[in-house]
Amino acid sequence: MKILGIETSCDETGAAVVEDGRRILSNVVASQVRVHARYGGIVPEVASRHHLEALVPVVEAALVEARCRWSDLDAVAVTYGPGLSGSLLVGVNLAKALAFAHSLPLVGIHHLEAHNYANWLEDGDSPPRGFPALALIVSGAHTDLVLMEEHGRYRRLGRTRDDAAGEAFDKVGRYLGLGYPGGPAIERAAATSGRPSVRLPRAWLGGAHDFSFSGLKTAVLRLSRQEGGRALPVAEVAAAFQEAVVDVLVSKTVRAARREGVSQILLSGGVAANTALREALVRRSPVAVSVPPPALCTDNGAMVAGCAHFRLQRGPASGLDLDVFANLPIA
Ligand code: KG4
Ligand code: ZN
């Protein structure tokens, strides 16, 4: 089964063709990062305009690269939430038009569920096996710890109470003058530092599975301004910040994995591209860890198409009245 996947929830315009939920025949992403870098963050109105310009050529390129005609496709899948409404609308409206024009089923996909299904794409390790699995989904807008009991069956154990992990990376990147997006910039800066001489606070929130990163962000702000009369090098602050985020994400995930007795941990979302996080989770996990290659952690159409394959195995397609939902919980 070949599915076209469309992703426009944030600032990447993505389209891909994936076969049987695993084999990537094409995966085209037009990033708007440079456009938004000028503003130090994503400007929703600008994002939706750029999706409008980029999406049709990106979809055409995905079909050409996959050597697919419309008649070779079995469905059109699209992210319908969560995300920026104006951006989601561009993808959903084009997907509806294409599904209608080519008489294909339309499949509305949850963005975070799509991130998790990047673990099934064959560019990664062998496909995840065994449920229940524990999914840590860390993106620019979400930090969710989700128990995946079966395909399509989720129970959310924890989420961020304030900033998402990626949002904290982006804000701290801005404070430190490292530019946007902060995640990759902080990772690069931290790599030039030795072990940081300072330890930033971690929010453990008792035994809860929830996360909080806003206190850490404030601590960085204070530290980057002045530490006992001496300014710390930016690289060292970046390293101390990254160390604190990774420590909290990994400690809480490992604890939940033990408590719930899961067979594996699935890491995904843009922040999962971070090498320190990937390595620490693999090192400290009591069970197997699956994590997609970095290019499949950040937003892309392949994860949407892959997720749709598993969705169609167990339920009907969406109607052409599919709407967008800026806030759509995974469970
Ligand atoms: O999943 P994603 O592409 O978009 C959303 O769904 O939000 O995630 C984007 C987020 C941004 O906050 C970005 O700074 C972060 O992922 N990110 C990283 C890295 N690469 C991207 N954070 C830490 N380390 C990275 N290497
Ligand atoms: Zn995302």
Tab-separated table of N, CA and C in Angstrom, residues 9 95 132 219 228 262 318:
chain	number	residue	atom	x	y	z
A	9	SER	N	2.259	21.303	9.784
A	9	SER	CA	1.735	21.799	11.062
A	9	SER	C	2.522	22.959	11.641
A	95	ALA	N	-4.819	18.397	0.787
A	95	ALA	CA	-5.018	16.936	0.869
A	95	ALA	C	-6.458	16.564	0.510
A	132	PRO	N	3.494	-3.511	25.885
A	132	PRO	CA	3.404	-2.055	25.801
A	132	PRO	C	4.777	-1.425	25.578
A	219	ALA	N	16.902	30.056	35.131
A	219	ALA	CA	18.230	29.857	35.730
A	219	ALA	C	19.322	30.147	34.700
A	228	GLY	N	28.422	35.190	39.820
A	228	GLY	CA	29.372	35.644	40.839
A	228	GLY	C	30.350	36.671	40.280
A	262	VAL	N	7.416	-1.793	30.583
A	262	VAL	CA	7.308	-1.806	29.113
A	262	VAL	C	8.407	-2.665	28.484
A	318	SER	N	-10.827	9.177	6.939
A	318	SER	CA	-11.539	10.366	7.429
A	318	SER	C	-12.521	10.830	6.356
